[in-house]
Amino acid sequence: MITDIVELGKRARKAAYQIGQLETERKNGILKAMAEAIVQNSSEILKANQKDLQGAEGLMSNFVDRLTLTEERIKAMAEGLKQVAQLQDPIGNVDKAWVNAAGLRIAKRRVPLGVIGIIYEARPNVTVDAAALCFKSGNAVILRGGKEALRSNLKLAEILRGVLKKNKVDLNAIQIIEDTSHEVAAHFMELTDYLDVLIPRGSARLIKAVVNSAKVPVIETGAGNCHVYVDADSDKKMAADIVVNAKCQRPAVCNSMEKLLLHKEIAAEYLPYIAEKLKAYHVELRGDDKARQILGAEVKLATEEDWYTEYNDYILAIKVVDSIDEAIAHINKYNTKHSETIITNNYQRSQQFLDQIDAAAVYVNASTRFTDGFEYGFGAEIGISTQKLHARGPMGLEELTTTKYVVRGQGQIRK
Amino acid sequence: MITDIVELGKRARKAAYQIGQLETERKNGILKAMAEAIVQNSSEILKANQKDLQGAEGLMSNFVDRLTLTEERIKAMAEGLKQVAQLQDPIGNVDKAWVNAAGLRIAKRRVPLGVIGIIYEARPNVTVDAAALCFKSGNAVILRGGKEALRSNLKLAEILRGVLKKNKVDLNAIQIIEDTSHEVAAHFMELTDYLDVLIPRGSARLIKAVVNSAKVPVIETGAGNCHVYVDADSDKKMAADIVVNAKCQRPAVCNSMEKLLLHKEIAAEYLPYIAEKLKAYHVELRGDDKARQILGAEVKLATEEDWYTEYNDYILAIKVVDSIDEAIAHINKYNTKHSETIITNNYQRSQQFLDQIDAAAVYVNASTRFTDGFEYGFGAEIGISTQKLHARGPMGLEELTTTKYVVRGQGQIRK
């Protein structure tokens, strides 16, 4: 067991210099070989997972479901590796280039971040997914998964590392922290000399804990208290379709809708129509006084806490507003800066909403559910950043890179 | 005295929403009015500065020099404000835009970061400079300067805020922390709900302290242990000119050179020639064994600590290497990821150096002194980032912004 986390960091740093220089074709070949190796060793993976599952007996069914691997899920992991192999490699791309006053040729070139730490819960698929994205973007990765999935994670990492070794690539490009104690995790989050960034993936609780404890720069992902605002001038059916999709298509995810705001002029007409459609999904409605006047007193009164809450469930809180200004002020106060939508046919108000809402993604006449790396066409996603530094919104391969200025001169000195 | 730092944060957040929406022309007009106001009130500024200087009696002359304001320095501040007014406004620029598979029109638009905290030492000019750059990029700023400059800073902020008020702009777009106690500073660095980023400006000690204490995301700036590597195939005069420029033009700044590496084949020929030129500047040389064999035993032996040290002074440590690989490994081990140069006529080795060196800026045949926002043509600089997240290298106005995805649909829902 490696408990010397500094040693782990040193190895990762060393590996990072090697894999940061690998050609795209070589990386793609290795990713495809990893896909094959995962499938070929599926019985071993399932055996390790079985042991993890025995240890998880008695835990919540959701938890056990996420921990469980099957032949099919292993195939999906392999498919994911092949898809990452097909993505465009951002490394070496030049964002911009110019000649300065002294005649220097300056190019801003995409390079790997270096060493990325991922902290996640008991989901073995994250091990493969995160390793693939970090590897393709030329980064070494150190993975710290939940202790309940340790055996599965170690087996998966062993297979991936085996492929690296066979291809004469430093196998420490992918490392797992075997000691899942809190002490080691705390040490890991302070490893500023060897870790360039930490990305927590999982529940709001996990992410908050990492943000609070880490000294290494963190990219915060995931929290989504998303709103839909229905303007006075709007299409009723479009509003209902988008609300139903944003709330019910997959309520547990961060880009699902949690709050509905409606302009007072159309609330009495739209609300019963929308509520009727939500009934089919057994959505629990909560509302402010005006919404309850329309929908009836059986609708629970929404509390101040409701406006802050990300339900991740079939619950929707509704507020009737006097103006778009009130809607925008409410959203900017309570939102988590994730995704917000206006339904409107009015040009000025569409612009006002796009301009004034503070969020990673702002929509006109579309579902909040589109905030996603795959939907945006990135082909992959390591998470959705809700912070403003470095990356905001869906993070694909490019967000796992940084830049360096590459400058060519002919002997210039500074005057 | 406002010691309620949360209140300060709330006011800044409110102001940020207003100034994030200001048109460019309006911001430029205000910046020009600020320039005028600074000059018009120069006698008041000098009076406040005089009180600060009385308090600083007996302190180091460098320190007092940086604290001192004169008519001329006030004019330079005003000039700086006018220059910022002339810079291109990054807000609203679209980095990229595309249509996704569902027909959504997605644009990645530049928006302000929100609220920026600046922590700096007793240099009143930073007050005006940072306020101008944050204002032009649509951000509210909270300034926490050194206590020795408090009266000067308060007077300057009063003048700038007066101009905001006169122009009906929320004057809390620019705020100064009046209570310069450590307790308030500590609280300020943990203000995650109201501060989007903290930028420390000043000594390595200050920056390290902020990085260690802050919970708010920090952009690390400034440390520069910069190297020049002279290849076997290179121009001797160009090498000497660049070394002299990089070391001596302004040794106290972060992009000046601290270490010289030379290939063993040319060391015996080049070193005495370069040393002769450095003599004119009384540069103290330190060297490894091979360098001392060439230059003589009067040259001090460079210790392990030397290779890590940023002298910021007329001191240079010299190492003779067997190969470019040894040079690159040495630089990547000891550097602070700031600026590194190779002097070479060889194509392959120029490429190898540019590819393999891990730094914000990598040069071929040019002085490290060029790593600078003005030299790069950004027209301004809030600092030079030596970290990899968000921004790397010289930071101009664009680095004080983030992006948001602005998405226009026609009723799309997710399948």
mmCIF file of C-alpha atoms in Angstrom, chain A residues 13 17 21 96 98 100-102 104 106 108-109 111-115 192 196-197 211-215 217-219 238 241-242 245 249-250 255 332-333 335 337 350-367 369-372 374-378 387-394 398-399 401-415, chain B residues 13 17 21 96 98 100-102 104 106 108-109 111-115 192 196-197 211-215 217-219 238 241-242 245 249-250 255 332-333 335 337 350-367 369-372 374-378 387-394 398-399 401-415:
data_model
loop_
_atom_site.group_PDB
_atom_site.id
_atom_site.type_symbol
_atom_site.label_atom_id
_atom_site.label_comp_id
_atom_site.label_asym_id
_atom_site.label_seq_id
_atom_site.Cartn_x
_atom_site.Cartn_y
_atom_site.Cartn_z
ATOM 1 C CA ARG A 13 4.839 14.615 -12.241
ATOM 2 C CA TYR A 17 6.345 15.141 -18.699
ATOM 3 C CA GLN A 21 4.714 14.860 -25.364
ATOM 4 C CA LYS A 96 -3.916 32.923 -31.171
ATOM 5 C CA TRP A 98 0.784 37.475 -33.492
ATOM 6 C CA ASN A 100 4.727 42.046 -31.302
ATOM 7 C CA ALA A 101 6.310 45.470 -31.723
ATOM 8 C CA ALA A 102 9.821 44.024 -31.250
ATOM 9 C CA LEU A 104 8.806 38.481 -31.712
ATOM 10 C CA ILE A 106 4.218 34.967 -30.139
ATOM 11 C CA LYS A 108 -0.459 30.904 -27.327
ATOM 12 C CA ARG A 109 -0.271 27.128 -27.487
ATOM 13 C CA VAL A 111 -0.529 22.298 -23.367
ATOM 14 C CA PRO A 112 -1.619 19.796 -20.698
ATOM 15 C CA LEU A 113 -2.324 21.022 -17.178
ATOM 16 C CA GLY A 114 0.143 18.437 -15.860
ATOM 17 C CA VAL A 115 -1.138 16.357 -12.949
ATOM 18 C CA THR A 192 0.340 21.834 -4.170
ATOM 19 C CA ASP A 196 -2.032 21.192 -10.728
ATOM 20 C CA VAL A 197 -5.765 20.903 -10.097
ATOM 21 C CA VAL A 211 -13.540 23.048 -1.726
ATOM 22 C CA ASN A 212 -13.233 23.640 2.010
ATOM 23 C CA SER A 213 -10.220 21.409 2.616
ATOM 24 C CA ALA A 214 -8.100 21.751 -0.507
ATOM 25 C CA LYS A 215 -5.045 23.951 -0.880
ATOM 26 C CA PRO A 217 -6.765 24.755 -6.927
ATOM 27 C CA VAL A 218 -10.183 23.099 -7.255
ATOM 28 C CA ILE A 219 -12.634 23.187 -10.137
ATOM 29 C CA MET A 238 -43.598 25.618 -25.766
ATOM 30 C CA ASP A 241 -43.023 21.277 -23.117
ATOM 31 C CA ILE A 242 -39.796 22.857 -21.887
ATOM 32 C CA ASN A 245 -38.601 18.236 -20.194
ATOM 33 C CA GLN A 249 -36.663 13.946 -18.177
ATOM 34 C CA ARG A 250 -33.972 13.193 -15.571
ATOM 35 C CA ASN A 255 -29.052 20.609 -15.274
ATOM 36 C CA ASN A 332 -29.361 35.961 -9.534
ATOM 37 C CA LYS A 333 -30.015 35.834 -5.790
ATOM 38 C CA ASN A 335 -29.271 30.333 -8.340
ATOM 39 C CA LYS A 337 -24.846 29.929 -11.523
ATOM 40 C CA SER A 350 -34.657 37.822 -24.533
ATOM 41 C CA GLN A 351 -31.583 40.066 -24.753
ATOM 42 C CA GLN A 352 -32.078 41.417 -21.252
ATOM 43 C CA PHE A 353 -32.240 37.908 -19.814
ATOM 44 C CA LEU A 354 -29.146 36.739 -21.727
ATOM 45 C CA ASP A 355 -27.232 39.844 -20.639
ATOM 46 C CA GLN A 356 -28.237 40.125 -17.001
ATOM 47 C CA ILE A 357 -28.476 36.549 -15.750
ATOM 48 C CA ASP A 358 -25.300 35.384 -14.022
ATOM 49 C CA ALA A 359 -24.885 31.701 -14.913
ATOM 50 C CA ALA A 360 -22.640 29.331 -16.835
ATOM 51 C CA ALA A 361 -25.347 28.874 -19.483
ATOM 52 C CA VAL A 362 -28.319 31.125 -20.284
ATOM 53 C CA TYR A 363 -31.030 30.010 -22.705
ATOM 54 C CA VAL A 364 -33.890 31.479 -24.690
ATOM 55 C CA ASN A 365 -36.660 29.018 -25.598
ATOM 56 C CA ALA A 366 -34.783 25.823 -24.803
ATOM 57 C CA SER A 367 -34.540 23.289 -21.990
ATOM 58 C CA ARG A 369 -31.115 20.009 -19.819
ATOM 59 C CA PHE A 370 -28.888 20.931 -22.782
ATOM 60 C CA THR A 371 -26.024 22.104 -20.545
ATOM 61 C CA ASP A 372 -23.864 19.066 -21.148
ATOM 62 C CA PHE A 374 -22.103 15.821 -25.248
ATOM 63 C CA GLU A 375 -25.072 18.038 -26.163
ATOM 64 C CA TYR A 376 -22.695 20.963 -26.755
ATOM 65 C CA GLY A 377 -20.742 18.767 -29.145
ATOM 66 C CA PHE A 378 -17.571 18.382 -27.066
ATOM 67 C CA GLN A 387 -17.203 28.518 -10.906
ATOM 68 C CA LYS A 388 -15.884 31.402 -12.937
ATOM 69 C CA LEU A 389 -12.146 30.787 -12.968
ATOM 70 C CA HIS A 390 -10.489 28.649 -15.661
ATOM 71 C CA ALA A 391 -13.592 26.959 -17.040
ATOM 72 C CA ARG A 392 -17.311 27.645 -16.859
ATOM 73 C CA GLY A 393 -20.063 25.285 -17.965
ATOM 74 C CA PRO A 394 -19.500 21.860 -19.573
ATOM 75 C CA GLU A 398 -9.881 21.586 -23.847
ATOM 76 C CA GLU A 399 -10.810 22.503 -20.290
ATOM 77 C CA THR A 401 -5.498 21.998 -20.799
ATOM 78 C CA THR A 402 -3.721 25.272 -20.152
ATOM 79 C CA THR A 403 -1.613 27.407 -22.481
ATOM 80 C CA LYS A 404 1.971 28.435 -22.802
ATOM 81 C CA TYR A 405 3.393 31.309 -24.788
ATOM 82 C CA VAL A 406 5.833 30.015 -27.372
ATOM 83 C CA VAL A 407 7.980 32.903 -28.609
ATOM 84 C CA ARG A 408 10.459 32.881 -31.484
ATOM 85 C CA GLY A 409 12.970 35.697 -31.850
ATOM 86 C CA GLN A 410 16.144 36.634 -33.729
ATOM 87 C CA GLY A 411 18.152 37.954 -30.811
ATOM 88 C CA GLN A 412 15.743 40.578 -29.462
ATOM 89 C CA ILE A 413 16.573 42.297 -26.185
ATOM 90 C CA ARG A 414 14.289 44.613 -24.244
ATOM 91 C CA LYS A 415 14.882 48.312 -24.696
ATOM 92 C CA ARG B 13 -21.683 42.051 -5.550
ATOM 93 C CA TYR B 17 -24.231 43.566 -11.533
ATOM 94 C CA GLN B 21 -23.688 45.984 -17.942
ATOM 95 C CA LYS B 96 -16.537 30.944 -30.460
ATOM 96 C CA TRP B 98 -21.665 27.240 -33.318
ATOM 97 C CA ASN B 100 -25.336 22.106 -32.103
ATOM 98 C CA ALA B 101 -27.056 18.947 -33.337
ATOM 99 C CA ALA B 102 -30.399 20.089 -31.878
ATOM 100 C CA LEU B 104 -29.317 25.515 -30.711
ATOM 101 C CA ILE B 106 -24.454 28.475 -28.841
ATOM 102 C CA LYS B 108 -19.283 31.565 -25.688
ATOM 103 C CA ARG B 109 -19.401 35.177 -24.604
ATOM 104 C CA VAL B 111 -18.374 38.463 -19.268
ATOM 105 C CA PRO B 112 -16.803 40.018 -16.141
ATOM 106 C CA LEU B 113 -15.565 37.757 -13.356
ATOM 107 C CA GLY B 114 -17.731 39.720 -10.901
ATOM 108 C CA VAL B 115 -15.942 40.804 -7.739
ATOM 109 C CA THR B 192 -16.130 32.774 -1.012
ATOM 110 C CA ASP B 196 -14.825 35.541 -7.320
ATOM 111 C CA VAL B 197 -11.042 35.727 -7.243
ATOM 112 C CA VAL B 211 -2.075 31.235 -1.345
ATOM 113 C CA ASN B 212 -1.781 29.485 2.003
ATOM 114 C CA SER B 213 -4.595 31.332 3.753
ATOM 115 C CA ALA B 214 -7.198 31.933 1.063
ATOM 116 C CA LYS B 215 -10.333 29.884 0.516
ATOM 117 C CA PRO B 217 -9.641 31.094 -5.659
ATOM 118 C CA VAL B 218 -6.279 32.849 -5.999
ATOM 119 C CA ILE B 219 -4.327 33.748 -9.097
ATOM 120 C CA MET B 238 23.658 37.176 -29.365
ATOM 121 C CA ASP B 241 23.628 40.433 -25.426
ATOM 122 C CA ILE B 242 20.596 38.468 -24.265
ATOM 123 C CA ASN B 245 19.795 42.272 -21.043
ATOM 124 C CA GLN B 249 18.323 45.676 -17.494
ATOM 125 C CA ARG B 250 16.131 45.477 -14.377
ATOM 126 C CA ASN B 255 11.112 38.229 -15.682
ATOM 127 C CA ASN B 332 11.925 21.866 -15.212
ATOM 128 C CA LYS B 333 13.169 20.833 -11.779
ATOM 129 C CA ASN B 335 12.181 26.817 -12.318
ATOM 130 C CA LYS B 337 7.311 28.105 -14.470
ATOM 131 C CA SER B 350 14.719 24.991 -30.678
ATOM 132 C CA GLN B 351 11.592 22.850 -31.122
ATOM 133 C CA GLN B 352 12.603 20.465 -28.333
ATOM 134 C CA PHE B 353 13.082 23.352 -25.914
ATOM 135 C CA LEU B 354 9.750 24.985 -26.831
ATOM 136 C CA ASP B 355 7.944 21.635 -26.497
ATOM 137 C CA GLN B 356 9.512 20.260 -23.344
ATOM 138 C CA ILE B 357 10.043 23.261 -21.081
ATOM 139 C CA ASP B 358 7.206 23.735 -18.600
ATOM 140 C CA ALA B 359 6.758 27.504 -18.205
ATOM 141 C CA ALA B 360 4.304 30.304 -18.906
ATOM 142 C CA ALA B 361 6.568 31.641 -21.649
ATOM 143 C CA VAL B 362 9.313 29.840 -23.570
ATOM 144 C CA TYR B 363 11.648 31.720 -25.919
ATOM 145 C CA VAL B 364 14.106 31.043 -28.690
ATOM 146 C CA ASN B 365 16.763 33.722 -29.198
ATOM 147 C CA ALA B 366 15.101 36.456 -27.142
ATOM 148 C CA SER B 367 15.397 37.969 -23.676
ATOM 149 C CA ARG B 369 12.440 40.300 -20.076
ATOM 150 C CA PHE B 370 9.750 40.299 -22.783
ATOM 151 C CA THR B 371 7.242 38.412 -20.607
ATOM 152 C CA ASP B 372 5.092 41.424 -19.870
ATOM 153 C CA PHE B 374 2.793 45.754 -22.402
ATOM 154 C CA GLU B 375 5.518 44.018 -24.429
ATOM 155 C CA TYR B 376 3.002 41.368 -25.534
ATOM 156 C CA GLY B 377 0.752 44.169 -26.764
ATOM 157 C CA PHE B 378 -2.042 43.786 -24.198
ATOM 158 C CA GLN B 387 -0.086 29.049 -12.246
ATOM 159 C CA LYS B 388 -1.778 26.923 -14.847
ATOM 160 C CA LEU B 389 -5.463 27.432 -14.079
ATOM 161 C CA HIS B 390 -7.482 30.266 -15.659
ATOM 162 C CA ALA B 391 -4.590 32.384 -16.904
ATOM 163 C CA ARG B 392 -0.910 31.771 -17.544
ATOM 164 C CA GLY B 393 1.689 34.435 -18.255
ATOM 165 C CA PRO B 394 0.975 38.174 -18.590
ATOM 166 C CA GLU B 398 -9.198 39.526 -20.979
ATOM 167 C CA GLU B 399 -7.737 37.552 -18.079
ATOM 168 C CA THR B 401 -13.049 38.060 -17.547
ATOM 169 C CA THR B 402 -14.772 34.685 -17.710
ATOM 170 C CA THR B 403 -17.281 33.355 -20.229
ATOM 171 C CA LYS B 404 -20.898 32.388 -20.276
ATOM 172 C CA TYR B 405 -22.699 30.254 -22.822
ATOM 173 C CA VAL B 406 -25.488 32.246 -24.442
ATOM 174 C CA VAL B 407 -27.863 29.829 -26.169
ATOM 175 C CA ARG B 408 -30.770 30.710 -28.480
ATOM 176 C CA GLY B 409 -33.403 28.099 -29.291
ATOM 177 C CA GLN B 410 -36.837 27.709 -30.853
ATOM 178 C CA GLY B 411 -38.401 25.497 -28.229
ATOM 179 C CA GLN B 412 -35.864 22.642 -28.180
ATOM 180 C CA ILE B 413 -36.218 19.955 -25.516
ATOM 181 C CA ARG B 414 -33.722 17.204 -24.803
ATOM 182 C CA LYS B 415 -34.456 13.812 -26.291
#
